[in-house]
Short mmCIF file of C-alpha atoms in Angstrom, two decimals:
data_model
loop_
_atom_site.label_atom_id
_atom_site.label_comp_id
_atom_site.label_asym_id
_atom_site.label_seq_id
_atom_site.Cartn_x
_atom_site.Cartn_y
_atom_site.Cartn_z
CA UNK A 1 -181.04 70.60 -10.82
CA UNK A 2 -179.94 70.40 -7.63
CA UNK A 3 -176.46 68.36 -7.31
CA UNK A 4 -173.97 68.47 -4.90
CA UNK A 5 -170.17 67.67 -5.29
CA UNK A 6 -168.45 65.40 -2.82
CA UNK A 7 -164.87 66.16 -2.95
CA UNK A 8 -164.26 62.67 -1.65
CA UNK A 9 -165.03 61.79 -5.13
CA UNK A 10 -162.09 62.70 -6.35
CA UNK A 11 -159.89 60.27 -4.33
CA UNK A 12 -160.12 58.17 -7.90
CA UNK A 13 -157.68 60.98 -9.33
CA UNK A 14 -154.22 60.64 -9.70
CA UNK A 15 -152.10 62.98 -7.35
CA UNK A 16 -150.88 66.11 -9.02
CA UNK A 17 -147.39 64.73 -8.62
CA UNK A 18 -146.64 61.64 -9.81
CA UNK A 19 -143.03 61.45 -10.37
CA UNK A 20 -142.82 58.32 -12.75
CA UNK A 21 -144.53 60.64 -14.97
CA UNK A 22 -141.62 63.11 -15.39
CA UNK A 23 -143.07 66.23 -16.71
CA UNK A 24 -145.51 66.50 -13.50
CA UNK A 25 -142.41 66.79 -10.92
CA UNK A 26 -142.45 70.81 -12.11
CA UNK A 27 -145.77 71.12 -13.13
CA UNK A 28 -147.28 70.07 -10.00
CA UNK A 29 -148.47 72.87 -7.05
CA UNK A 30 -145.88 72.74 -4.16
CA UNK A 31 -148.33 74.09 -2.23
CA UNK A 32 -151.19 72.70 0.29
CA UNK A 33 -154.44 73.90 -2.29
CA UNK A 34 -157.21 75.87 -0.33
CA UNK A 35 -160.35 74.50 0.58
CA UNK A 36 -163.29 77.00 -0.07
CA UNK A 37 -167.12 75.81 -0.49
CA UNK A 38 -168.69 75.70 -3.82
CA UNK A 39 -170.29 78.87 -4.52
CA UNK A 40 -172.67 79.87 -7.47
CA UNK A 41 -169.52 80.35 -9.61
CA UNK A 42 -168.22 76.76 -9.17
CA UNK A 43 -171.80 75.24 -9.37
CA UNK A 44 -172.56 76.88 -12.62
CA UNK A 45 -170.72 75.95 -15.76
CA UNK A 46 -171.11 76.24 -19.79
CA UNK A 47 -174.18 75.38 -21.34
CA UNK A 48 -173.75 73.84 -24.65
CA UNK A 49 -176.16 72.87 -27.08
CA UNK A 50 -176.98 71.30 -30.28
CA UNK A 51 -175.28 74.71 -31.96
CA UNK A 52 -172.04 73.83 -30.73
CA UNK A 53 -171.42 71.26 -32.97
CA UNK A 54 -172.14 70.19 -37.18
CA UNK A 55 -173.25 67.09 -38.68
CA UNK A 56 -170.39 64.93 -39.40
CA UNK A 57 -168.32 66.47 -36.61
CA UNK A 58 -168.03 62.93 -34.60
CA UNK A 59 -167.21 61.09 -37.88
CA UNK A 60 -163.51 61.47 -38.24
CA UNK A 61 -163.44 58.90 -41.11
CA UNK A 62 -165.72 61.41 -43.46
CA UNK A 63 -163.39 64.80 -42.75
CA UNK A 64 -161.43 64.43 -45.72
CA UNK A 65 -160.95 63.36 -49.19
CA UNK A 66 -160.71 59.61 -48.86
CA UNK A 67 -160.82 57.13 -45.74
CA UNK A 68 -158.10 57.21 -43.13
CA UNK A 69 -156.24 53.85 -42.89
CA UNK A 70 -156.25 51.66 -40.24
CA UNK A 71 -158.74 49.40 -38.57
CA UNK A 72 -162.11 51.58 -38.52
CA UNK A 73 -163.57 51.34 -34.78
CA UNK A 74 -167.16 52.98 -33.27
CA UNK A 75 -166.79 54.16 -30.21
CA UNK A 76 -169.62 55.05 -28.14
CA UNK A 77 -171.13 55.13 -24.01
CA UNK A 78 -173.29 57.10 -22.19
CA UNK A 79 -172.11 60.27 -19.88
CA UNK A 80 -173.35 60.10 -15.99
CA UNK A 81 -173.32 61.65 -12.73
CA UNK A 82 -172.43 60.05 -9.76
CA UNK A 83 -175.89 58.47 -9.33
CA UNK A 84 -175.34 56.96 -12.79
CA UNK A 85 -178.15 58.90 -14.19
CA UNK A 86 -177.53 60.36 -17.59
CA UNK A 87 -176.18 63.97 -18.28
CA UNK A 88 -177.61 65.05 -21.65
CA UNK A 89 -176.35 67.82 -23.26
CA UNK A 90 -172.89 67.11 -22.71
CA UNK A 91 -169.95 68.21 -24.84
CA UNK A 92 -167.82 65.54 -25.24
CA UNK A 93 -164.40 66.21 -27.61
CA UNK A 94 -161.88 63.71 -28.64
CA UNK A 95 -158.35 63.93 -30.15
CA UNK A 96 -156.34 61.07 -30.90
CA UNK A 97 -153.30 59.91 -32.80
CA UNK A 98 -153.95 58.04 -36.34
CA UNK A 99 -153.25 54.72 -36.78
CA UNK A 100 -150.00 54.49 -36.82
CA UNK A 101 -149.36 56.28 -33.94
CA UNK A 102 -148.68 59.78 -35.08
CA UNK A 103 -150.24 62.86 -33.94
CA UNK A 104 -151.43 65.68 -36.87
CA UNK A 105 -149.71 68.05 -33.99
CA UNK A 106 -146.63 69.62 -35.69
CA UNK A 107 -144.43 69.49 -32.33
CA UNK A 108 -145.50 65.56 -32.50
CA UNK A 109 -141.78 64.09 -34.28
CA UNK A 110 -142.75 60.20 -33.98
CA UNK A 111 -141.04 58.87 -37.49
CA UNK A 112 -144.36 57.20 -38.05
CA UNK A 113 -146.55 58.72 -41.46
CA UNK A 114 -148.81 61.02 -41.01
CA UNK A 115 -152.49 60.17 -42.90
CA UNK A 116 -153.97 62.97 -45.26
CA UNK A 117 -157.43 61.27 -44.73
CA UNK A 118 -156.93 61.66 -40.98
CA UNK A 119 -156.76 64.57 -38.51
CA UNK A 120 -158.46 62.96 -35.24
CA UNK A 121 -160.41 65.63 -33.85
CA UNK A 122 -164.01 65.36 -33.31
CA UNK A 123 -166.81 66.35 -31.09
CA UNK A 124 -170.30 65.81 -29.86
CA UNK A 125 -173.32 66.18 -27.55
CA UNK A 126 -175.01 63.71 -25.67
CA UNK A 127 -178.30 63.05 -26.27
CA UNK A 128 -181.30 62.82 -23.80
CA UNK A 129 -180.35 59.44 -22.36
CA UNK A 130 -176.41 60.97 -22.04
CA UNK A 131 -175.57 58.24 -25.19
CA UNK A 132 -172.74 60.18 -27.47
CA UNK A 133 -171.38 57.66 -30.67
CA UNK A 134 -168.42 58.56 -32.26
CA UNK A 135 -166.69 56.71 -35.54
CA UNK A 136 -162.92 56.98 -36.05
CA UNK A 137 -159.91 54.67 -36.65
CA UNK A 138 -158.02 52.87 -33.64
CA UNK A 139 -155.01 54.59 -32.60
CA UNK A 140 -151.73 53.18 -32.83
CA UNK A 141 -148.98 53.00 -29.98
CA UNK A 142 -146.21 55.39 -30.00
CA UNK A 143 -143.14 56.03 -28.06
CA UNK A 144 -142.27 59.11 -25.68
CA UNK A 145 -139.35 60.51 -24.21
CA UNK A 146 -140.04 59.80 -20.26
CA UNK A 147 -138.27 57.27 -20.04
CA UNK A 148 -135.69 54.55 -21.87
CA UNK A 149 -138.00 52.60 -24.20
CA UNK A 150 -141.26 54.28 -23.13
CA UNK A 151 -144.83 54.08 -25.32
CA UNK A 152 -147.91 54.80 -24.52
CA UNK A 153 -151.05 52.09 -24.53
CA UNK A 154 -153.35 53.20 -27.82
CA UNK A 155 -155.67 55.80 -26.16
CA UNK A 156 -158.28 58.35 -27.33
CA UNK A 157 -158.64 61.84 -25.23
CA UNK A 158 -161.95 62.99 -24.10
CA UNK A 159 -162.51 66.49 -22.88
CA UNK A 160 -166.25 66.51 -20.98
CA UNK A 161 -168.26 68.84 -19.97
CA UNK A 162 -170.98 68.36 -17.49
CA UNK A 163 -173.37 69.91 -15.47
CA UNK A 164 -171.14 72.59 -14.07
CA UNK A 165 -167.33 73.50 -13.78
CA UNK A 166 -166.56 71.37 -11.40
CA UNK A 167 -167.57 68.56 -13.63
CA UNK A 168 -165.14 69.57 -16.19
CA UNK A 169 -162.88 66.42 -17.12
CA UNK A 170 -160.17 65.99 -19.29
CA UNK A 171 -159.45 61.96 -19.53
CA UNK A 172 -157.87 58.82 -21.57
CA UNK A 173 -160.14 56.00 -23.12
CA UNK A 174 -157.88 52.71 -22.91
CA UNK A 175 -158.26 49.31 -24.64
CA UNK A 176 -159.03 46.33 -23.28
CA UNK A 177 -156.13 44.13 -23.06
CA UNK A 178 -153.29 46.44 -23.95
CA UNK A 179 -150.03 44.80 -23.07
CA UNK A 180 -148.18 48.04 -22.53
CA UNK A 181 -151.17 48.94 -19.21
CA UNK A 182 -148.24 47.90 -16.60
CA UNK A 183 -145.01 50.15 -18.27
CA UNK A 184 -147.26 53.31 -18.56
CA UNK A 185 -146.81 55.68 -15.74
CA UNK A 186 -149.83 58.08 -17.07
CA UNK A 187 -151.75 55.16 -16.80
CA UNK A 188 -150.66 53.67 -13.66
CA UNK A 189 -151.01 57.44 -12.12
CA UNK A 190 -154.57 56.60 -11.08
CA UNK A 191 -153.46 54.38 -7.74
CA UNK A 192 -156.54 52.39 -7.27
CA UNK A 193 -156.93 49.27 -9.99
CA UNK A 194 -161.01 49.56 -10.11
CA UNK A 195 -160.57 53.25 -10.90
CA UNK A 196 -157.79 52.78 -13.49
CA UNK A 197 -160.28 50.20 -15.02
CA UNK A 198 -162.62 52.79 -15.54
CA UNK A 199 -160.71 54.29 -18.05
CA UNK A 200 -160.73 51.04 -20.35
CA UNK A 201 -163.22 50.81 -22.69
CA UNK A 202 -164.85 47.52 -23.17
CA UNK A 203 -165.14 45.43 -26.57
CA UNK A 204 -169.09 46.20 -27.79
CA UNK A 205 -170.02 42.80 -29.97
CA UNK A 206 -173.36 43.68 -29.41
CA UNK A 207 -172.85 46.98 -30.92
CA UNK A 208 -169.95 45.69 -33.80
CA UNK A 209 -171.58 46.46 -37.04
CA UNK A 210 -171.19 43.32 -39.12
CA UNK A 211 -168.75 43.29 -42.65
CA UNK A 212 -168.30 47.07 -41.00
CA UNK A 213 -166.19 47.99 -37.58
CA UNK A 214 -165.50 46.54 -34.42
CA UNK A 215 -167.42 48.51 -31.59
CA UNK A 216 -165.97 49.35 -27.90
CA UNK A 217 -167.95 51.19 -25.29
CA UNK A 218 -166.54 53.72 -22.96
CA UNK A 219 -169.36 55.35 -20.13
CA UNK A 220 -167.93 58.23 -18.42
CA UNK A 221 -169.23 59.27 -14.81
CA UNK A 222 -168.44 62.73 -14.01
CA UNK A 223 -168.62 64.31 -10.35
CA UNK A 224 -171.99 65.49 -8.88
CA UNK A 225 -175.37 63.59 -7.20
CA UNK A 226 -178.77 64.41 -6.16
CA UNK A 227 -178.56 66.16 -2.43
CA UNK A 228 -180.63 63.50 0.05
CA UNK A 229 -181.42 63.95 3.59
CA UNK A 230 -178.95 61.17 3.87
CA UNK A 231 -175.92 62.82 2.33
CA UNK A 232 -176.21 64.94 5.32
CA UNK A 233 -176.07 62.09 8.02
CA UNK A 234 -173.35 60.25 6.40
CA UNK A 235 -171.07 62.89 7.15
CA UNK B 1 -168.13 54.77 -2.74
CA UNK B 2 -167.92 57.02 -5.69
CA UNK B 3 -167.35 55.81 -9.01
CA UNK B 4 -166.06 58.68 -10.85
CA UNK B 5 -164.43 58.62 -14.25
CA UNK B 6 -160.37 59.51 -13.43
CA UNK B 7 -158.72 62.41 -15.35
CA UNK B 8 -155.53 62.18 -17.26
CA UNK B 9 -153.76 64.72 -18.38
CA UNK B 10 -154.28 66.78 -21.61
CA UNK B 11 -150.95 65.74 -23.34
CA UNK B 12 -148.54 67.75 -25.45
CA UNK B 13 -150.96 67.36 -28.55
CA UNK B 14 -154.34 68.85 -27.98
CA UNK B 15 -154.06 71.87 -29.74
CA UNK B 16 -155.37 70.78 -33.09
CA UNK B 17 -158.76 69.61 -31.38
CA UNK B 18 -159.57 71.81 -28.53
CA UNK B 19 -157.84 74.70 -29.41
CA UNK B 20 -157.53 74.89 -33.54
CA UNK B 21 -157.94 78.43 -34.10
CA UNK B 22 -156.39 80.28 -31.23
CA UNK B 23 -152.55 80.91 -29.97
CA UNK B 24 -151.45 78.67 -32.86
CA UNK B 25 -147.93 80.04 -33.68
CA UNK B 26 -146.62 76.05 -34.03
CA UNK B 27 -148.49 76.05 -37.13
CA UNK B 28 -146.98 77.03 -40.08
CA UNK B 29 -150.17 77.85 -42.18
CA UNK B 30 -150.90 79.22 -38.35
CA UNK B 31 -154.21 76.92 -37.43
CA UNK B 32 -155.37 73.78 -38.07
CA UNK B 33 -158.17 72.05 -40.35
CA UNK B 34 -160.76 71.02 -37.45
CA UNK B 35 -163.20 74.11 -36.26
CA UNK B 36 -163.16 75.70 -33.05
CA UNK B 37 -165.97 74.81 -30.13
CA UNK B 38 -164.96 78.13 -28.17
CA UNK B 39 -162.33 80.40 -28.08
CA UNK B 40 -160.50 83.19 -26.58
CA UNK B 41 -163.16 86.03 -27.01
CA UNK B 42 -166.21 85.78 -25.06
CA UNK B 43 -167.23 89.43 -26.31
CA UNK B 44 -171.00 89.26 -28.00
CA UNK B 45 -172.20 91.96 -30.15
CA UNK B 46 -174.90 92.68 -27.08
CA UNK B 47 -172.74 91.94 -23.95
CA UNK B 48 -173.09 95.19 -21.97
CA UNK B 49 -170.28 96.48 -19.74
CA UNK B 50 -166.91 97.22 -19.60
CA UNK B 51 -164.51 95.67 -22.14
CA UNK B 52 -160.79 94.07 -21.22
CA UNK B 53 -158.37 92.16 -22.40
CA UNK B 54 -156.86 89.53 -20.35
CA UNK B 55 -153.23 88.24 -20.46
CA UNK B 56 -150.62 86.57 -18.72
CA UNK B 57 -148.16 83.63 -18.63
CA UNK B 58 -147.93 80.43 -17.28
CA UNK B 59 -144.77 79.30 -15.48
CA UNK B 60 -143.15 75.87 -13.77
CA UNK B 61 -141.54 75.30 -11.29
CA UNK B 62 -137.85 76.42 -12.92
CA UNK B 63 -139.83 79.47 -13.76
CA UNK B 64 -140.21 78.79 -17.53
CA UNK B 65 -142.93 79.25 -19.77
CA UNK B 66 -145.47 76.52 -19.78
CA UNK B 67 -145.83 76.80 -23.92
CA UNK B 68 -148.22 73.55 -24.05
CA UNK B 69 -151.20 75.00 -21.66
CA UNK B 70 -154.31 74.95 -21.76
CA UNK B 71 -156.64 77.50 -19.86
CA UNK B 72 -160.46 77.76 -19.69
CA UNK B 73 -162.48 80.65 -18.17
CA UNK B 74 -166.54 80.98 -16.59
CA UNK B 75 -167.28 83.98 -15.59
CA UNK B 76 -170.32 85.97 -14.76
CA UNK B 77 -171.56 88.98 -17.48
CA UNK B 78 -171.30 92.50 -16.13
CA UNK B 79 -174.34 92.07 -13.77
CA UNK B 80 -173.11 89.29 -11.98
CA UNK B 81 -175.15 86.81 -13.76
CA UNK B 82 -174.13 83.50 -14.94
CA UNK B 83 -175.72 82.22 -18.24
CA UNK B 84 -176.53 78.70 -16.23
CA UNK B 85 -180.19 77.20 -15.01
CA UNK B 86 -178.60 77.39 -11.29
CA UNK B 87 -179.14 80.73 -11.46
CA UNK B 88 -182.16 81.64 -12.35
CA UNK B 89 -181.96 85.55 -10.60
CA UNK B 90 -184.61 87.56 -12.66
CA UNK B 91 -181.77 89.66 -13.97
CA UNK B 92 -181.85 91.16 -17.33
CA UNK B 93 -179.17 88.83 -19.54
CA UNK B 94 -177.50 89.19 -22.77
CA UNK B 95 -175.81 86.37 -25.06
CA UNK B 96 -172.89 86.63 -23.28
CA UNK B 97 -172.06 83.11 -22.35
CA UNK B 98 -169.12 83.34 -20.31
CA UNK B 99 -166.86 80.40 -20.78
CA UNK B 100 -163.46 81.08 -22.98
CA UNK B 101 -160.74 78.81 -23.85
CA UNK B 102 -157.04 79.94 -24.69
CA UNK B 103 -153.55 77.72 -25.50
CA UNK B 104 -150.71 79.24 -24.42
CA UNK B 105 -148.43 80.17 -27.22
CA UNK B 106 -144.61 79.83 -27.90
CA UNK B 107 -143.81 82.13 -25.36
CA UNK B 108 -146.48 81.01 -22.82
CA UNK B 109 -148.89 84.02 -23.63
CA UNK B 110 -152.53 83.21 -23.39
CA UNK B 111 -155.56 86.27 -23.70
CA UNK B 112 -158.54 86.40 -23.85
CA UNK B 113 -161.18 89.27 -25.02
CA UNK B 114 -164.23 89.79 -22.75
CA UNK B 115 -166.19 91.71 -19.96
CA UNK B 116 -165.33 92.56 -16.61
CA UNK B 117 -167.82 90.70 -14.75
CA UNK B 118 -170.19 92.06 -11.76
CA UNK B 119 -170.10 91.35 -8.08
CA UNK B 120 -171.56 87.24 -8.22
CA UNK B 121 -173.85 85.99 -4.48
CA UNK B 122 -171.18 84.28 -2.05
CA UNK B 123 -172.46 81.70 0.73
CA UNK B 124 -173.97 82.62 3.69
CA UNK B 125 -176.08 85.97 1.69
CA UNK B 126 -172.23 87.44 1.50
CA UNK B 127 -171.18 88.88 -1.91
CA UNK B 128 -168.08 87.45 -4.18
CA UNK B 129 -166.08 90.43 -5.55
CA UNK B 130 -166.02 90.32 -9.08
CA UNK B 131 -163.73 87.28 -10.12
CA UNK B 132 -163.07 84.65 -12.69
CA UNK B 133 -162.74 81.15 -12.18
CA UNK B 134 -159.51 79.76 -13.98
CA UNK B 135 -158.67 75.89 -15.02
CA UNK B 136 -155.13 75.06 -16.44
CA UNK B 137 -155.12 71.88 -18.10
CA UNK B 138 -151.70 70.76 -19.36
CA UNK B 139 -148.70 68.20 -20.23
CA UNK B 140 -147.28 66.87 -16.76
CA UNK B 141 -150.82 67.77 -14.98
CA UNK B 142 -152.60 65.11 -14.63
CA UNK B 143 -155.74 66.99 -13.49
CA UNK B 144 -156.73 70.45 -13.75
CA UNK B 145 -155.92 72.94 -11.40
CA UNK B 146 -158.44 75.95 -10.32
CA UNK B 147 -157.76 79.32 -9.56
CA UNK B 148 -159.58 82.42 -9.34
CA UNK B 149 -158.59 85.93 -10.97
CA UNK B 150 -159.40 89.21 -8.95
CA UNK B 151 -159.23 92.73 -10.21
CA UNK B 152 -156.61 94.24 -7.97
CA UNK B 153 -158.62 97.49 -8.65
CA UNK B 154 -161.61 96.45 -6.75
CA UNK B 155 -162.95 97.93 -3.61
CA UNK B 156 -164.88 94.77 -3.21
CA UNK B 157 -161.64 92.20 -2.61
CA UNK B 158 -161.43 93.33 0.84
CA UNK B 159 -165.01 91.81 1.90
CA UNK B 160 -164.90 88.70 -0.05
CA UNK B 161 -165.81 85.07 1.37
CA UNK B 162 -163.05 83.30 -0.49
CA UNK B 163 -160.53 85.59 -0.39
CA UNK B 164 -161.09 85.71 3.42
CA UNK B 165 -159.77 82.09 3.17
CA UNK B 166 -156.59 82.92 1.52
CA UNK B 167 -153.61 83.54 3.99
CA UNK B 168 -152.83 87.24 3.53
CA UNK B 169 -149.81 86.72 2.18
CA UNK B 170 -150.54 84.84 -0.70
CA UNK B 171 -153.60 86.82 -2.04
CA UNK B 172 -151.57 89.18 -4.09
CA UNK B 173 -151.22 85.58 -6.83
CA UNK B 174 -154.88 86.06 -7.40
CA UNK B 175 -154.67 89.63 -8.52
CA UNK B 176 -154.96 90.45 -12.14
CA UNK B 177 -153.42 94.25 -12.41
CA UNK B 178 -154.25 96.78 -15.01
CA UNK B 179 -151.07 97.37 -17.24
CA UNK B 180 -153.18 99.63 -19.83
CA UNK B 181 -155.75 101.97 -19.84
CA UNK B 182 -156.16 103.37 -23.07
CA UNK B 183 -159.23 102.13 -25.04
CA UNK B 184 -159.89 98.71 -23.81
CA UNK B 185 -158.71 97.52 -20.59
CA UNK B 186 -155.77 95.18 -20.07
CA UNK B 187 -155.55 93.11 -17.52
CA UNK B 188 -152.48 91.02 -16.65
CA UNK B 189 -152.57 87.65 -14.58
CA UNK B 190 -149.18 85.89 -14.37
CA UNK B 191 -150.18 81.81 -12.88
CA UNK B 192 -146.87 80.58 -11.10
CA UNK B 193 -147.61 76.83 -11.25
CA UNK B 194 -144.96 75.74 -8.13
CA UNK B 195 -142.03 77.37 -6.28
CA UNK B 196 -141.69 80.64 -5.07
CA UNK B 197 -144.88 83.11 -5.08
CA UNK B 198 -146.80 80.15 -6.52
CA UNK B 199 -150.29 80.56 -7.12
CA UNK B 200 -153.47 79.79 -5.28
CA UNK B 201 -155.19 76.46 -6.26
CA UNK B 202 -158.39 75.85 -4.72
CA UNK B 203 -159.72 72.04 -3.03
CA UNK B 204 -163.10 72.37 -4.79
#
């Protein structure tokens, strides 16, 4: 494996401060960061494998007792590097409100009911093709304290892990269609409107499992591509 | 033109999924349901080398405890050896894997148990000082920040590539200091995330 990482890649993040998002005005470096090549120890990264996780573990409808409520969703996409070609092996982790838009997380005080049936956490590893599948409930909006009459779009978190730890991403999966996309200021943090699409999943009718669950598909394309000659003369 | 997934941040609410088991003092029964992918203690029963504890504290920029953090660690084992394909050194290797992940806890106190890792190949045939490389994830970051954590103690910080590239005066944030010697090391690395004596954070 021999990939490279552009750091022109990353113009698709959202700066580190982004003061419509409140809590990053203090939690944002002050400082100009340093630029220092990518040595062996930013090139390498975790290795996960088939160990790391349990059957079941990317069901979060079978972790309990009884079915969670709510509308039953499968969500599912294929990891990729920059050259769209998949990364297998992945670890890909997901936490996510329930239904009605509350968190299991005890500081989480939204007076919306928690679900017994429900703790949205799960986890998985891609398979050779980079395809991970995961079957949970869709999560419901919920408001936060950032500003007067502020919720956040239903979303699912993702945690990746790639080929190395400079591929590490933490992210949001988005809906299609959400009517709260232009109040959110997490949301709207990514600048560019064809990156911020990238974090909505599509509606899978293909993939919809009939009498069963509506299916949306999410692809995620971490950093990294194959080193060419040509990388060389473009810059 | 790249076409790379953005990040968002973590969120006040992770803990339960990434980080179940470890630095859970919000929990009453003190963890939650869901298993643990990795935690805190990277220590395997046939890692060679010296044993340390590492802790610290994560501040803003008022100088308060981040208590909502997340921080991951990769590190080379005690030979300088990373347990990844890209380096494929005929070394002999243990089942130490390297990577650990610790929440911060009520008072902003992460740790983590492992080994002090060997001297790791820099660019240019140079060699890297031992060093771990450190990603805070947390509520109001919207992407990760990296940083590295030296061993104040080591001979080998004064000839090291990326330190070099660190204006002198701000190298001392990348220190970790031994505050115990007794038994097992421990190691303390405060991260100031803004303001005064802030941290490094490396453009990689």
């Amino acid at each position: 494996m021999s990939l490279i990482y552009p750091k022109d890649s990353l113009s698709a993040y959202p700066a580190h401060l982004s003061p419509g998002y409140k809590s990053t005005v203090k939690r944002s470096p002050s400082k100009a960061l340093i630029v220092v090549p990518h040595t062996l120890s930013e090139l390498t990264g975790p290795v996960f494998g088939h160990d790391a996780i349990q059957d079941g573990d990317n069901d979060l409808t079978r972790q309990h007792k009884g079915e969670p409520l709510g509308e039953r969703i499968v969500v599912h996409g294929r990891v990729l590097d920059e050259d769209k070609r998949p990364v297998p092996n992945a670890l890909v982790e997901l936490w996510q409100a329930n239904a009605c838009g509350r968190y299991v997380h005890n500081v989480d005080q939204h007076p919306a009911p928690l679900d017994p049936n429900f703790t949205g956490a799960g986890r998985t590893v891609t398979d050779s093709d980079g395809h991970y599948k995961f079957i949970t409930v869709k999560p419901g909006a919920y408001p936060w304290g950032n500003h007067h009459n502020a919720w956040r779009p239903n979303h699912i978190h993702f945690s990746v892990f790639g080929h190395s730890f400079l591929t590490r991403l933490v992210t949001q999966m988005y809906f299609p269609g959400d009517p709260l996309f232009p109040f959110d200021p997490i949301f709207n943090s990514v600048t560019d409107e064809k990156a911020r699409l990238r974090m909505v999943s599509s509606f899978d009718l293909e993939n919809t499992v009939p009498d069963w669950a509506l299916c949306f598909r999410f692809d995620i394309v971490l950093r990294g591509r194959e080193q060419t000659p040509l990388d060389t003369d473009e810059h | 033109m790249s076409e790379i997934t953005p990040s968002q941040t973590v969120g006040p609410f992770f803990a339960y999924g990434l980080t179940p088991k470890g630095r859970c003092d919000w929990d009453p029964n003190g963890s939650y349901s869901w298993k643990e992918t990795v935690g805190s203690d990277l220590v395997t029963p046939d890692a060679t080398g010296q044993k340390i504890r590492i802790e610290g504290q994560i501040f803003d920029g008022d100088g308060k405890a981040i208590n909502d953090a997340m921080i991951e660690i990769w590190q080379a084992d005690a030979q300088g050896r990373y347990a990844h394909a890209r380096d494929n050194r005929a070394l002999p290797n243990t089942q130490f894997k390297g990577f650990g992940r610790s929440a911060t806890d009520k008072a902003g106190v992460y740790a983590f148990d492992t080994i002090k890792p060997g001297a790791v190949p820099g660019p240019d045939g140079k060699t890297q000082a031992p060093h771990i490389v450190v990603c805070i994830f947390s509520r109001g970051m919207l992407r990760q920040v990296y940083t590295r954590l030296y061993f104040a103690d080591e001979a080998g910080n004064a000839a090291d590539p990326i330190l070099a590239l660190v204006p002198a005066d701000r190298r001392a944030t990348l220190m970790a200091h031994k505050v115990a010697g007794d038994g097992i090391p421990l190691y303390r690395f405060d991260v100031r995330v803004q303001g005064d004596n802030e941290t490094v954070f490396f453009d990689i």
